[in-house]
Amino acid sequence: MTDVTAMTATQIAGLVATGAASAVEVTQAHLDRIAAVDGRVNAFLHVDTEGALAVARDIDARRAAGEELGPLAGVPVAVKDVLTTKGVPTTVGSKILEGWRPPYDSTIVERLRAAGTVMLGKTNMDEFAMGSSTEYSAYGPSRNPWDTDRIPGGSGGGSAAALAAFEAPLAIGSDTGGSIRQPGAVTGTVGAKPTYGGTSRYGLVAFSSSLDTPGPCARTVLDAALLHAAIGGHDPRDSTSIPAPVPDVVAAAKIGATGDLSGVRLGIVTEFGGEGAEPGVMATFREAVDTLTKLGAEIVEISCPHFRYALPAYYLIAPSECSSNLARFDGVRFGLRTGDDGNRSLEEVMSLTREAGFGPEVKRRIMLGTYALSSGYYDAYYGQAQKVRTLITRDFTAAFERVDALISPTTPFVAFPLGARTSDPYQMYLADLFTIPSNLYGGPGISVPCGLSEGLPVGLQVMAPTMADDRMYRVAAALESAVGTLTPPTM
Ligand code: GLN
Protein backbone atom coordinates (compact mmCIF):
# COMPACT_ATOMS: atom_id res chain seq x y z
CA MET A 1 0.00 0.00 0.00
CA THR A 2 1.20 3.52 -0.66
CA ASP A 3 1.12 6.15 2.08
CA VAL A 4 -2.14 7.69 0.97
CA THR A 5 -4.05 4.38 0.84
CA ALA A 6 -3.03 3.75 4.46
CA MET A 7 -4.64 7.00 5.57
CA THR A 8 -8.04 7.61 7.07
CA ALA A 9 -10.66 9.61 5.20
CA THR A 10 -10.14 12.42 7.71
CA GLN A 11 -6.42 12.57 6.91
CA ILE A 12 -7.01 12.43 3.15
CA ALA A 13 -9.61 15.21 3.32
CA GLY A 14 -7.05 17.30 5.24
CA LEU A 15 -4.36 16.73 2.60
CA VAL A 16 -6.67 17.67 -0.26
CA ALA A 17 -8.03 20.72 1.60
CA THR A 18 -4.53 22.12 2.17
CA GLY A 19 -3.36 21.26 -1.32
CA ALA A 20 -0.70 18.83 0.00
CA ALA A 21 -2.20 16.19 -2.31
CA SER A 22 -4.52 16.50 -5.28
CA ALA A 23 -7.74 14.54 -5.57
CA VAL A 24 -6.32 13.02 -8.76
CA GLU A 25 -3.22 11.73 -6.93
CA VAL A 26 -5.33 10.29 -4.14
CA THR A 27 -7.72 8.65 -6.59
CA GLN A 28 -4.92 7.23 -8.75
CA ALA A 29 -3.22 5.74 -5.68
CA HIS A 30 -6.43 3.88 -4.79
CA LEU A 31 -7.01 2.75 -8.38
CA ASP A 32 -3.43 1.38 -8.40
CA ARG A 33 -4.06 -0.40 -5.13
CA ILE A 34 -7.24 -1.95 -6.54
CA ALA A 35 -5.32 -3.09 -9.62
CA ALA A 36 -2.65 -4.64 -7.38
CA VAL A 37 -4.83 -6.55 -4.89
CA ASP A 38 -8.41 -6.93 -6.12
CA GLY A 39 -7.57 -10.03 -8.11
CA ARG A 40 -7.13 -11.71 -4.71
CA VAL A 41 -9.96 -9.94 -2.86
CA ASN A 42 -12.71 -9.53 -5.52
CA ALA A 43 -14.22 -6.61 -3.62
CA PHE A 44 -15.29 -4.76 -6.78
CA LEU A 45 -17.80 -5.77 -9.43
CA HIS A 46 -17.06 -2.65 -11.44
CA VAL A 47 -14.23 -0.13 -11.17
CA ASP A 48 -15.17 3.23 -12.71
CA THR A 49 -11.63 4.37 -13.53
CA GLU A 50 -12.54 7.10 -16.00
CA GLY A 51 -15.50 8.38 -13.99
CA ALA A 52 -13.45 8.56 -10.79
CA LEU A 53 -10.56 10.43 -12.40
CA ALA A 54 -12.98 12.87 -14.07
CA VAL A 55 -14.62 13.68 -10.73
CA ALA A 56 -11.19 14.03 -9.09
CA ARG A 57 -10.03 16.45 -11.80
CA ASP A 58 -13.18 18.49 -11.31
CA ILE A 59 -12.55 18.70 -7.56
CA ASP A 60 -8.98 19.84 -8.11
CA ALA A 61 -10.16 22.50 -10.58
CA ARG A 62 -12.79 23.77 -8.17
CA ARG A 63 -10.29 23.91 -5.33
CA ALA A 64 -7.86 25.81 -7.52
CA ALA A 65 -10.67 28.28 -8.30
CA GLY A 66 -11.09 28.87 -4.57
CA GLU A 67 -14.48 27.18 -4.31
CA GLU A 68 -15.70 26.01 -0.90
CA LEU A 69 -15.73 22.19 -1.09
CA GLY A 70 -17.50 19.58 1.03
CA PRO A 71 -15.88 18.08 4.14
CA LEU A 72 -14.96 14.88 2.31
CA ALA A 73 -13.69 16.54 -0.87
CA GLY A 74 -11.30 14.30 -2.73
CA VAL A 75 -11.88 11.22 -0.58
CA PRO A 76 -12.47 8.00 -2.54
CA VAL A 77 -15.50 5.87 -1.72
CA ALA A 78 -16.64 2.39 -2.79
CA VAL A 79 -20.40 1.90 -3.23
CA LYS A 80 -22.29 -1.36 -2.69
CA ASP A 81 -23.83 -2.46 -5.96
CA VAL A 82 -27.32 -2.22 -4.46
CA LEU A 83 -27.46 1.55 -5.09
CA THR A 84 -28.28 2.96 -8.50
CA THR A 85 -25.55 4.96 -10.23
CA LYS A 86 -26.48 6.87 -13.36
CA GLY A 87 -24.88 5.26 -16.41
CA VAL A 88 -22.71 2.98 -14.25
CA PRO A 89 -23.58 -0.75 -14.09
CA THR A 90 -25.74 -1.76 -11.12
CA THR A 91 -26.22 -5.52 -10.77
CA VAL A 92 -27.20 -6.06 -7.10
CA GLY A 93 -24.95 -9.12 -7.38
CA SER A 94 -27.52 -10.75 -9.69
CA LYS A 95 -27.50 -12.05 -13.25
CA ILE A 96 -30.99 -10.65 -13.67
CA LEU A 97 -29.63 -7.08 -13.77
CA GLU A 98 -26.46 -7.85 -15.71
CA GLY A 99 -25.74 -5.02 -18.13
CA TRP A 100 -28.28 -2.63 -16.60
CA ARG A 101 -27.12 0.97 -16.45
CA PRO A 102 -29.62 2.90 -14.35
CA PRO A 103 -30.96 6.18 -15.75
CA TYR A 104 -30.67 7.91 -12.36
CA ASP A 105 -28.54 8.23 -9.22
CA SER A 106 -29.73 7.09 -5.81
CA THR A 107 -29.99 9.84 -3.20
CA ILE A 108 -27.00 8.39 -1.33
CA VAL A 109 -24.84 8.61 -4.46
CA GLU A 110 -26.06 12.17 -5.14
CA ARG A 111 -25.08 13.18 -1.63
CA LEU A 112 -21.71 11.47 -1.90
CA ARG A 113 -21.02 13.62 -4.94
CA ALA A 114 -22.25 16.78 -3.18
CA ALA A 115 -19.83 16.01 -0.32
CA GLY A 116 -16.97 15.94 -2.83
CA THR A 117 -16.20 12.22 -2.58
CA VAL A 118 -14.87 10.30 -5.55
CA MET A 119 -16.71 7.07 -6.35
CA LEU A 120 -14.18 4.39 -7.28
CA GLY A 121 -16.72 1.76 -8.28
CA LYS A 122 -19.38 -0.73 -7.20
CA THR A 123 -18.74 -3.45 -4.64
CA ASN A 124 -19.63 -7.12 -4.58
CA MET A 125 -22.53 -8.43 -2.53
CA ASP A 126 -24.78 -11.42 -2.01
CA GLU A 127 -27.47 -11.42 -4.68
CA PHE A 128 -30.16 -8.86 -3.76
CA ALA A 129 -28.42 -8.46 -0.37
CA MET A 130 -29.60 -11.89 0.78
CA GLY A 131 -26.77 -13.64 2.56
CA SER A 132 -23.95 -13.29 5.07
CA SER A 133 -20.82 -14.18 3.12
CA THR A 134 -21.01 -12.81 -0.49
CA GLU A 135 -20.98 -16.46 -1.60
CA TYR A 136 -24.47 -15.91 -3.04
CA SER A 137 -23.14 -13.26 -5.43
CA ALA A 138 -23.64 -14.30 -9.06
CA TYR A 139 -20.13 -12.97 -9.73
CA GLY A 140 -18.08 -15.08 -7.30
CA PRO A 141 -17.38 -14.42 -3.64
CA SER A 142 -15.27 -11.63 -2.18
CA ARG A 143 -12.48 -12.77 0.11
CA ASN A 144 -11.47 -11.63 3.57
CA PRO A 145 -8.17 -9.71 3.52
CA TRP A 146 -7.33 -11.31 6.91
CA ASP A 147 -7.35 -14.74 5.27
CA THR A 148 -8.39 -15.04 1.65
CA ASP A 149 -9.75 -18.56 2.23
CA ARG A 150 -12.37 -17.01 4.52
CA ILE A 151 -15.54 -14.99 3.91
CA PRO A 152 -15.60 -11.21 4.36
CA GLY A 153 -19.17 -11.35 5.67
CA GLY A 154 -22.26 -10.35 3.76
CA SER A 155 -24.23 -9.20 2.16
CA GLY A 156 -21.93 -6.16 1.91
CA GLY A 157 -18.72 -8.18 2.02
CA GLY A 158 -17.26 -6.31 -0.97
CA SER A 159 -17.46 -2.93 0.77
CA ALA A 160 -15.90 -4.30 3.98
CA ALA A 161 -13.17 -6.19 2.13
CA ALA A 162 -12.31 -3.07 0.09
CA LEU A 163 -11.74 -1.17 3.35
CA ALA A 164 -9.71 -3.92 5.03
CA ALA A 165 -7.56 -4.32 1.89
CA PHE A 166 -6.93 -0.54 1.76
CA GLU A 167 -8.60 -0.27 -1.64
CA ALA A 168 -10.85 2.53 -0.34
CA PRO A 169 -10.97 4.57 2.90
CA LEU A 170 -14.78 4.79 2.85
CA ALA A 171 -17.58 2.57 1.59
CA ILE A 172 -21.35 2.42 1.52
CA GLY A 173 -23.36 -0.60 2.61
CA SER A 174 -26.99 -1.46 3.23
CA ASP A 175 -28.28 -3.24 6.31
CA THR A 176 -31.55 -5.19 6.33
CA GLY A 177 -30.58 -7.78 8.93
CA GLY A 178 -26.91 -7.05 9.56
CA SER A 179 -25.28 -6.60 6.15
CA ILE A 180 -23.25 -3.55 7.19
CA ARG A 181 -22.38 -4.60 10.75
CA GLN A 182 -21.58 -8.28 10.23
CA PRO A 183 -19.06 -7.70 7.38
CA GLY A 184 -17.57 -4.87 9.47
CA ALA A 185 -17.11 -7.25 12.41
CA VAL A 186 -15.44 -10.07 10.49
CA THR A 187 -13.07 -7.80 8.54
CA GLY A 188 -11.98 -5.64 11.51
CA THR A 189 -13.63 -2.52 10.11
CA VAL A 190 -16.39 -0.17 11.31
CA GLY A 191 -19.95 -0.45 9.98
CA ALA A 192 -22.97 1.54 11.09
CA LYS A 193 -26.65 0.95 10.44
CA PRO A 194 -28.38 4.32 10.91
CA THR A 195 -31.87 4.66 12.35
CA TYR A 196 -34.35 3.28 9.81
CA GLY A 197 -35.51 6.29 7.77
CA GLY A 198 -32.41 8.28 8.71
CA THR A 199 -30.80 7.52 5.34
CA SER A 200 -32.72 7.54 2.08
CA ARG A 201 -33.84 4.38 0.28
CA TYR A 202 -34.43 6.25 -2.98
CA GLY A 203 -32.42 4.33 -5.57
CA LEU A 204 -31.64 1.46 -3.20
CA VAL A 205 -32.78 -1.70 -4.99
CA ALA A 206 -35.40 -2.96 -2.56
CA PHE A 207 -35.07 -6.23 -0.64
CA SER A 208 -37.25 -5.73 2.45
CA SER A 209 -38.54 -2.17 2.41
CA SER A 210 -39.51 -1.93 6.09
CA LEU A 211 -35.96 -2.93 7.10
CA ASP A 212 -33.55 -1.76 4.35
CA THR A 213 -31.17 0.94 5.62
CA PRO A 214 -28.15 2.29 3.72
CA GLY A 215 -25.23 3.36 5.86
CA PRO A 216 -21.53 4.11 6.24
CA CYS A 217 -18.53 1.74 6.37
CA ALA A 218 -15.01 2.92 7.24
CA ARG A 219 -11.81 1.96 9.04
CA THR A 220 -12.38 4.38 11.92
CA VAL A 221 -15.42 5.51 13.89
CA LEU A 222 -14.85 9.19 13.07
CA ASP A 223 -14.66 8.43 9.34
CA ALA A 224 -17.92 6.47 9.58
CA ALA A 225 -19.53 9.42 11.37
CA LEU A 226 -18.35 11.89 8.72
CA LEU A 227 -19.78 9.67 5.99
CA HIS A 228 -23.02 9.18 7.94
CA ALA A 229 -23.44 12.95 8.26
CA ALA A 230 -22.78 13.39 4.53
CA ILE A 231 -25.35 10.85 3.33
CA GLY A 232 -28.05 11.11 6.02
CA GLY A 233 -31.06 13.32 6.55
CA HIS A 234 -34.52 13.82 5.13
CA ASP A 235 -35.30 12.94 1.51
CA PRO A 236 -38.78 13.77 0.18
CA ARG A 237 -38.36 11.04 -2.46
CA ASP A 238 -38.44 8.31 0.21
CA SER A 239 -41.84 8.07 1.89
CA THR A 240 -40.37 6.55 5.08
CA SER A 241 -37.57 9.10 5.39
CA ILE A 242 -37.60 10.86 8.78
CA PRO A 243 -38.16 14.63 8.46
CA ALA A 244 -35.50 15.54 11.01
CA PRO A 245 -31.79 16.34 10.88
CA VAL A 246 -29.20 13.62 11.51
CA PRO A 247 -28.09 13.65 15.16
CA ASP A 248 -24.61 15.18 15.50
CA VAL A 249 -22.72 11.93 15.01
CA VAL A 250 -19.42 13.66 14.19
CA ALA A 251 -19.38 15.62 17.46
CA ALA A 252 -20.31 12.42 19.33
CA ALA A 253 -17.43 10.50 17.74
CA LYS A 254 -15.03 13.29 18.75
CA ILE A 255 -16.31 13.30 22.33
CA GLY A 256 -16.02 9.51 22.44
CA ALA A 257 -12.44 9.66 21.18
CA THR A 258 -11.43 11.38 24.43
CA GLY A 259 -12.00 7.98 26.03
CA ASP A 260 -14.35 9.17 28.74
CA LEU A 261 -17.59 7.25 29.20
CA SER A 262 -18.40 8.41 32.71
CA GLY A 263 -22.12 8.75 33.22
CA VAL A 264 -22.91 6.37 30.33
CA ARG A 265 -25.00 3.31 31.18
CA LEU A 266 -24.64 0.29 28.91
CA GLY A 267 -26.78 -2.83 28.97
CA ILE A 268 -25.47 -6.30 28.08
CA VAL A 269 -28.28 -8.33 26.55
CA THR A 270 -28.71 -11.47 28.68
CA GLU A 271 -30.12 -13.40 25.75
CA PHE A 272 -26.89 -12.83 23.81
CA GLY A 273 -24.93 -14.47 26.61
CA GLY A 274 -23.05 -17.01 24.61
CA GLU A 275 -25.58 -19.59 23.42
CA GLY A 276 -24.66 -20.25 19.81
CA ALA A 277 -21.61 -17.98 20.03
CA GLU A 278 -17.99 -19.11 19.81
CA PRO A 279 -16.23 -19.07 23.21
CA GLY A 280 -13.36 -17.06 21.70
CA VAL A 281 -15.78 -14.37 20.51
CA MET A 282 -17.42 -14.19 23.94
CA ALA A 283 -14.01 -13.96 25.67
CA THR A 284 -12.91 -11.06 23.44
CA PHE A 285 -16.27 -9.36 24.00
CA ARG A 286 -15.92 -9.69 27.78
CA GLU A 287 -12.45 -8.11 27.65
CA ALA A 288 -13.98 -5.22 25.71
CA VAL A 289 -16.67 -4.87 28.38
CA ASP A 290 -13.89 -4.57 30.99
CA THR A 291 -12.31 -1.85 28.86
CA LEU A 292 -15.62 0.03 28.66
CA THR A 293 -15.87 -0.18 32.45
CA LYS A 294 -12.35 1.25 32.80
CA LEU A 295 -13.40 4.11 30.52
CA GLY A 296 -16.10 4.96 33.05
CA ALA A 297 -19.19 3.24 31.67
CA GLU A 298 -21.61 1.62 34.05
CA ILE A 299 -22.54 -1.88 32.87
CA VAL A 300 -25.78 -3.62 33.72
CA GLU A 301 -27.32 -6.82 32.44
CA ILE A 302 -30.69 -6.48 30.74
CA SER A 303 -33.06 -9.20 29.63
CA CYS A 304 -34.76 -8.73 26.27
CA PRO A 305 -36.88 -11.90 26.33
CA HIS A 306 -38.28 -11.63 22.81
CA PHE A 307 -34.92 -11.28 21.07
CA ARG A 308 -34.81 -15.06 20.80
CA TYR A 309 -37.68 -14.87 18.32
CA ALA A 310 -36.05 -12.20 16.17
CA LEU A 311 -34.41 -14.56 13.69
CA PRO A 312 -37.58 -16.55 12.88
CA ALA A 313 -39.66 -13.35 12.67
CA TYR A 314 -37.09 -11.77 10.34
CA TYR A 315 -37.10 -14.84 8.09
CA LEU A 316 -40.84 -14.40 7.59
CA ILE A 317 -40.98 -10.61 7.24
CA ALA A 318 -37.93 -10.15 4.99
CA PRO A 319 -38.83 -12.93 2.51
CA SER A 320 -42.47 -11.74 2.44
CA GLU A 321 -41.44 -8.23 1.47
CA CYS A 322 -38.84 -9.56 -0.98
CA SER A 323 -41.38 -11.78 -2.75
CA SER A 324 -43.40 -8.65 -3.46
CA ASN A 325 -40.44 -6.34 -4.26
CA LEU A 326 -38.77 -8.77 -6.65
CA ALA A 327 -41.92 -9.16 -8.75
CA ARG A 328 -40.69 -6.17 -10.77
CA PHE A 329 -37.90 -8.24 -12.32
CA ASP A 330 -39.98 -9.60 -15.16
CA GLY A 331 -37.61 -9.50 -18.12
CA VAL A 332 -39.53 -6.59 -19.60
CA ARG A 333 -38.29 -3.48 -17.88
CA PHE A 334 -34.72 -4.15 -16.70
CA GLY A 335 -31.71 -6.31 -17.48
CA LEU A 336 -31.95 -9.91 -18.56
CA ARG A 337 -34.62 -11.32 -20.90
CA THR A 338 -34.58 -15.04 -21.68
CA GLY A 339 -36.47 -17.06 -24.32
CA ASP A 340 -38.06 -14.14 -26.16
CA ASP A 341 -38.01 -15.83 -29.58
CA GLY A 342 -41.25 -14.33 -30.85
CA ASN A 343 -43.24 -17.53 -30.28
CA ARG A 344 -43.49 -17.56 -26.50
CA SER A 345 -46.13 -15.85 -24.39
CA LEU A 346 -45.23 -12.98 -22.07
CA GLU A 347 -45.73 -15.25 -19.07
CA GLU A 348 -43.38 -17.88 -20.45
CA VAL A 349 -40.68 -15.27 -21.09
CA MET A 350 -41.09 -13.86 -17.57
CA SER A 351 -40.86 -17.31 -16.08
CA LEU A 352 -37.79 -18.30 -18.13
CA THR A 353 -36.11 -14.98 -17.29
CA ARG A 354 -36.69 -15.40 -13.57
CA GLU A 355 -35.58 -19.04 -13.70
CA ALA A 356 -32.32 -18.08 -15.41
CA GLY A 357 -31.74 -14.75 -13.68
CA PHE A 358 -32.25 -15.49 -9.98
CA GLY A 359 -29.89 -17.67 -7.94
CA PRO A 360 -31.03 -20.43 -5.54
CA GLU A 361 -31.08 -18.32 -2.34
CA VAL A 362 -33.20 -15.59 -3.96
CA LYS A 363 -35.62 -18.22 -5.24
CA ARG A 364 -35.81 -19.77 -1.77
CA ARG A 365 -36.71 -16.38 -0.26
CA ILE A 366 -39.33 -15.66 -2.92
CA MET A 367 -40.94 -19.06 -2.28
CA LEU A 368 -40.82 -18.66 1.51
CA GLY A 369 -42.32 -15.19 1.27
CA THR A 370 -45.02 -16.15 -1.19
CA TYR A 371 -46.03 -19.00 1.10
CA ALA A 372 -46.02 -16.82 4.23
CA LEU A 373 -48.26 -14.28 2.50
CA SER A 374 -50.67 -16.77 0.96
CA SER A 375 -54.28 -16.39 2.09
CA GLY A 376 -54.50 -19.53 4.23
CA TYR A 377 -51.26 -18.86 6.08
CA TYR A 378 -51.02 -15.07 6.26
CA ASP A 379 -52.14 -14.75 9.89
CA ALA A 380 -50.18 -17.76 11.07
CA TYR A 381 -46.88 -16.62 9.55
CA TYR A 382 -46.70 -13.00 8.40
CA GLY A 383 -49.23 -11.73 10.95
CA GLN A 384 -47.56 -13.61 13.80
CA ALA A 385 -44.12 -12.31 12.79
CA GLN A 386 -45.43 -8.74 12.88
CA LYS A 387 -46.66 -9.30 16.44
CA VAL A 388 -43.24 -10.58 17.43
CA ARG A 389 -41.76 -7.46 15.86
CA THR A 390 -43.90 -5.34 18.17
CA LEU A 391 -42.77 -7.32 21.21
CA ILE A 392 -39.11 -6.88 20.24
CA THR A 393 -39.67 -3.14 19.88
CA ARG A 394 -41.17 -3.12 23.39
CA ASP A 395 -38.09 -4.94 24.72
CA PHE A 396 -35.91 -2.18 23.27
CA THR A 397 -38.13 0.59 24.63
CA ALA A 398 -38.11 -0.93 28.11
CA ALA A 399 -34.33 -1.44 27.99
CA PHE A 400 -33.71 2.17 26.97
CA GLU A 401 -35.58 3.36 30.04
CA ARG A 402 -32.75 1.83 32.07
CA VAL A 403 -29.66 2.26 29.87
CA ASP A 404 -28.33 4.63 27.22
CA ALA A 405 -27.35 1.86 24.80
CA LEU A 406 -27.17 -1.92 24.53
CA ILE A 407 -24.01 -3.84 23.68
CA SER A 408 -23.28 -7.35 22.41
CA PRO A 409 -20.82 -9.13 20.17
CA THR A 410 -21.75 -8.16 16.59
CA THR A 411 -21.62 -11.75 15.37
CA PRO A 412 -21.65 -15.14 17.06
CA PHE A 413 -18.58 -16.33 15.14
CA VAL A 414 -15.45 -15.02 13.42
CA ALA A 415 -15.01 -15.16 9.61
CA PHE A 416 -15.63 -18.75 8.56
CA PRO A 417 -13.94 -20.58 5.66
CA LEU A 418 -15.48 -20.18 2.22
CA GLY A 419 -17.95 -22.99 1.60
CA ALA A 420 -18.42 -23.85 5.29
CA ARG A 421 -22.06 -22.74 5.49
CA THR A 422 -23.38 -22.74 1.93
CA SER A 423 -25.05 -26.15 2.10
CA ASP A 424 -27.21 -25.28 5.12
CA PRO A 425 -29.15 -21.99 4.83
CA TYR A 426 -29.95 -21.97 8.56
CA GLN A 427 -26.23 -21.99 9.45
CA MET A 428 -25.79 -18.97 7.16
CA TYR A 429 -28.80 -17.18 8.72
CA LEU A 430 -27.26 -17.56 12.21
CA ALA A 431 -24.53 -15.05 11.28
CA ASP A 432 -27.08 -12.29 11.95
CA LEU A 433 -28.40 -13.61 15.25
CA PHE A 434 -27.27 -10.49 17.16
CA THR A 435 -27.85 -7.84 14.49
CA ILE A 436 -31.42 -8.59 13.40
CA PRO A 437 -33.25 -7.30 16.52
CA SER A 438 -32.33 -3.66 15.89
CA ASN A 439 -33.51 -3.94 12.28
CA LEU A 440 -36.91 -5.14 13.46
CA TYR A 441 -37.01 -2.27 15.97
CA GLY A 442 -35.62 0.36 13.57
CA GLY A 443 -32.94 1.73 15.88
CA PRO A 444 -29.31 2.34 14.96
CA GLY A 445 -26.46 -0.12 15.50
CA ILE A 446 -22.72 0.03 14.94
CA SER A 447 -19.98 -2.59 14.87
CA VAL A 448 -16.52 -1.53 16.04
CA PRO A 449 -13.46 -3.78 16.23
CA CYS A 450 -12.85 -4.98 19.79
CA GLY A 451 -9.98 -7.45 19.41
CA LEU A 452 -9.05 -10.78 17.89
CA SER A 453 -10.07 -14.40 18.39
CA GLU A 454 -7.94 -17.08 16.72
CA GLY A 455 -6.12 -14.23 14.97
CA LEU A 456 -9.34 -12.99 13.35
CA PRO A 457 -11.30 -9.79 14.11
CA VAL A 458 -14.21 -9.63 16.55
CA GLY A 459 -16.71 -6.77 16.51
CA LEU A 460 -18.61 -5.19 19.38
CA GLN A 461 -22.09 -3.97 18.57
CA VAL A 462 -23.62 -0.86 20.15
CA MET A 463 -27.40 -0.47 19.71
CA ALA A 464 -29.10 2.85 20.51
CA PRO A 465 -32.66 4.20 20.57
CA THR A 466 -34.15 5.45 17.30
CA MET A 467 -32.76 8.88 16.33
CA ALA A 468 -30.04 8.58 18.99
CA ASP A 469 -27.38 7.51 16.49
CA ASP A 470 -24.93 9.91 18.16
CA ARG A 471 -24.89 7.77 21.33
CA MET A 472 -23.57 4.70 19.56
CA TYR A 473 -20.80 6.73 17.92
CA ARG A 474 -19.67 8.04 21.29
CA VAL A 475 -19.41 4.56 22.79
CA ALA A 476 -17.77 3.08 19.68
CA ALA A 477 -15.20 5.89 19.46
CA ALA A 478 -14.33 5.49 23.14
CA LEU A 479 -13.73 1.77 22.68
CA GLU A 480 -11.67 2.45 19.56
CA SER A 481 -9.53 4.94 21.50
CA ALA A 482 -8.60 2.11 23.87
CA VAL A 483 -8.44 -0.87 21.50
CA GLY A 484 -7.06 0.86 18.39
CA THR A 485 -7.77 -0.05 14.78
CA LEU A 486 -7.02 -3.49 13.30
CA THR A 487 -4.89 -4.16 10.22
CA PRO A 488 -4.76 -7.51 8.43
CA PRO A 489 -1.25 -8.97 8.73
CA THR A 490 -0.98 -9.91 5.06
CA MET A 491 -2.14 -6.66 3.48
N1 GLN B 1 -27.91 -11.97 6.20
C1 GLN B 1 -29.24 -11.43 6.27
C2 GLN B 1 -30.06 -12.00 5.14
O1 GLN B 1 -29.58 -12.83 4.46
C3 GLN B 1 -29.18 -9.93 6.24
C4 GLN B 1 -29.04 -9.35 4.90
C5 GLN B 1 -28.95 -7.85 4.88
O2 GLN B 1 -28.83 -7.18 5.90
N2 GLN B 1 -29.10 -7.32 3.68
O3 GLN B 1 -31.18 -11.64 4.93
PDB file of C-alpha atoms and ligand atoms in Angstrom, residues 80 126 128-132 136 154-156 174-182 207 212 314-315 318 361 365 428-429 431-432 436 439, ligand 1:
ATOM      1  CA  LYS A  80     -22.291  -1.363  -2.690  1.00  0.00           C
ATOM      2  CA  ASP A 126     -24.780 -11.416  -2.013  1.00  0.00           C
ATOM      3  CA  PHE A 128     -30.158  -8.862  -3.761  1.00  0.00           C
ATOM      4  CA  ALA A 129     -28.424  -8.456  -0.367  1.00  0.00           C
ATOM      5  CA  MET A 130     -29.595 -11.892   0.776  1.00  0.00           C
ATOM      6  CA  GLY A 131     -26.769 -13.638   2.562  1.00  0.00           C
ATOM      7  CA  SER A 132     -23.949 -13.287   5.069  1.00  0.00           C
ATOM      8  CA  TYR A 136     -24.474 -15.906  -3.041  1.00  0.00           C
ATOM      9  CA  GLY A 154     -22.262 -10.352   3.757  1.00  0.00           C
ATOM     10  CA  SER A 155     -24.231  -9.195   2.163  1.00  0.00           C
ATOM     11  CA  GLY A 156     -21.934  -6.163   1.915  1.00  0.00           C
ATOM     12  CA  SER A 174     -26.990  -1.464   3.233  1.00  0.00           C
ATOM     13  CA  ASP A 175     -28.278  -3.242   6.311  1.00  0.00           C
ATOM     14  CA  THR A 176     -31.547  -5.191   6.327  1.00  0.00           C
ATOM     15  CA  GLY A 177     -30.577  -7.778   8.934  1.00  0.00           C
ATOM     16  CA  GLY A 178     -26.907  -7.049   9.557  1.00  0.00           C
ATOM     17  CA  SER A 179     -25.279  -6.600   6.148  1.00  0.00           C
ATOM     18  CA  ILE A 180     -23.246  -3.551   7.191  1.00  0.00           C
ATOM     19  CA  ARG A 181     -22.379  -4.595  10.752  1.00  0.00           C
ATOM     20  CA  GLN A 182     -21.578  -8.284  10.232  1.00  0.00           C
ATOM     21  CA  PHE A 207     -35.066  -6.228  -0.640  1.00  0.00           C
ATOM     22  CA  ASP A 212     -33.548  -1.757   4.353  1.00  0.00           C
ATOM     23  CA  TYR A 314     -37.091 -11.770  10.344  1.00  0.00           C
ATOM     24  CA  TYR A 315     -37.096 -14.840   8.086  1.00  0.00           C
ATOM     25  CA  ALA A 318     -37.933 -10.151   4.989  1.00  0.00           C
ATOM     26  CA  GLU A 361     -31.085 -18.320  -2.342  1.00  0.00           C
ATOM     27  CA  ARG A 365     -36.707 -16.383  -0.265  1.00  0.00           C
ATOM     28  CA  MET A 428     -25.791 -18.975   7.162  1.00  0.00           C
ATOM     29  CA  TYR A 429     -28.796 -17.183   8.720  1.00  0.00           C
ATOM     30  CA  ALA A 431     -24.533 -15.046  11.276  1.00  0.00           C
ATOM     31  CA  ASP A 432     -27.082 -12.291  11.952  1.00  0.00           C
ATOM     32  CA  ILE A 436     -31.420  -8.592  13.403  1.00  0.00           C
ATOM     33  CA  ASN A 439     -33.509  -3.943  12.282  1.00  0.00           C
TER      34      ASN A 439
HETATM   35  N1  GLN B   1     -27.911 -11.971   6.204  1.00  0.00           N
HETATM   36  C1  GLN B   1     -29.235 -11.434   6.267  1.00  0.00           C
HETATM   37  C2  GLN B   1     -30.063 -11.998   5.139  1.00  0.00           C
HETATM   38  O1  GLN B   1     -29.577 -12.835   4.458  1.00  0.00           O
HETATM   39  C3  GLN B   1     -29.184  -9.933   6.241  1.00  0.00           C
HETATM   40  C4  GLN B   1     -29.037  -9.354   4.897  1.00  0.00           C
HETATM   41  C5  GLN B   1     -28.953  -7.852   4.875  1.00  0.00           C
HETATM   42  O2  GLN B   1     -28.830  -7.179   5.896  1.00  0.00           O
HETATM   43  N2  GLN B   1     -29.101  -7.320   3.677  1.00  0.00           N
HETATM   44  O3  GLN B   1     -31.175 -11.642   4.931  1.00  0.00           O
END
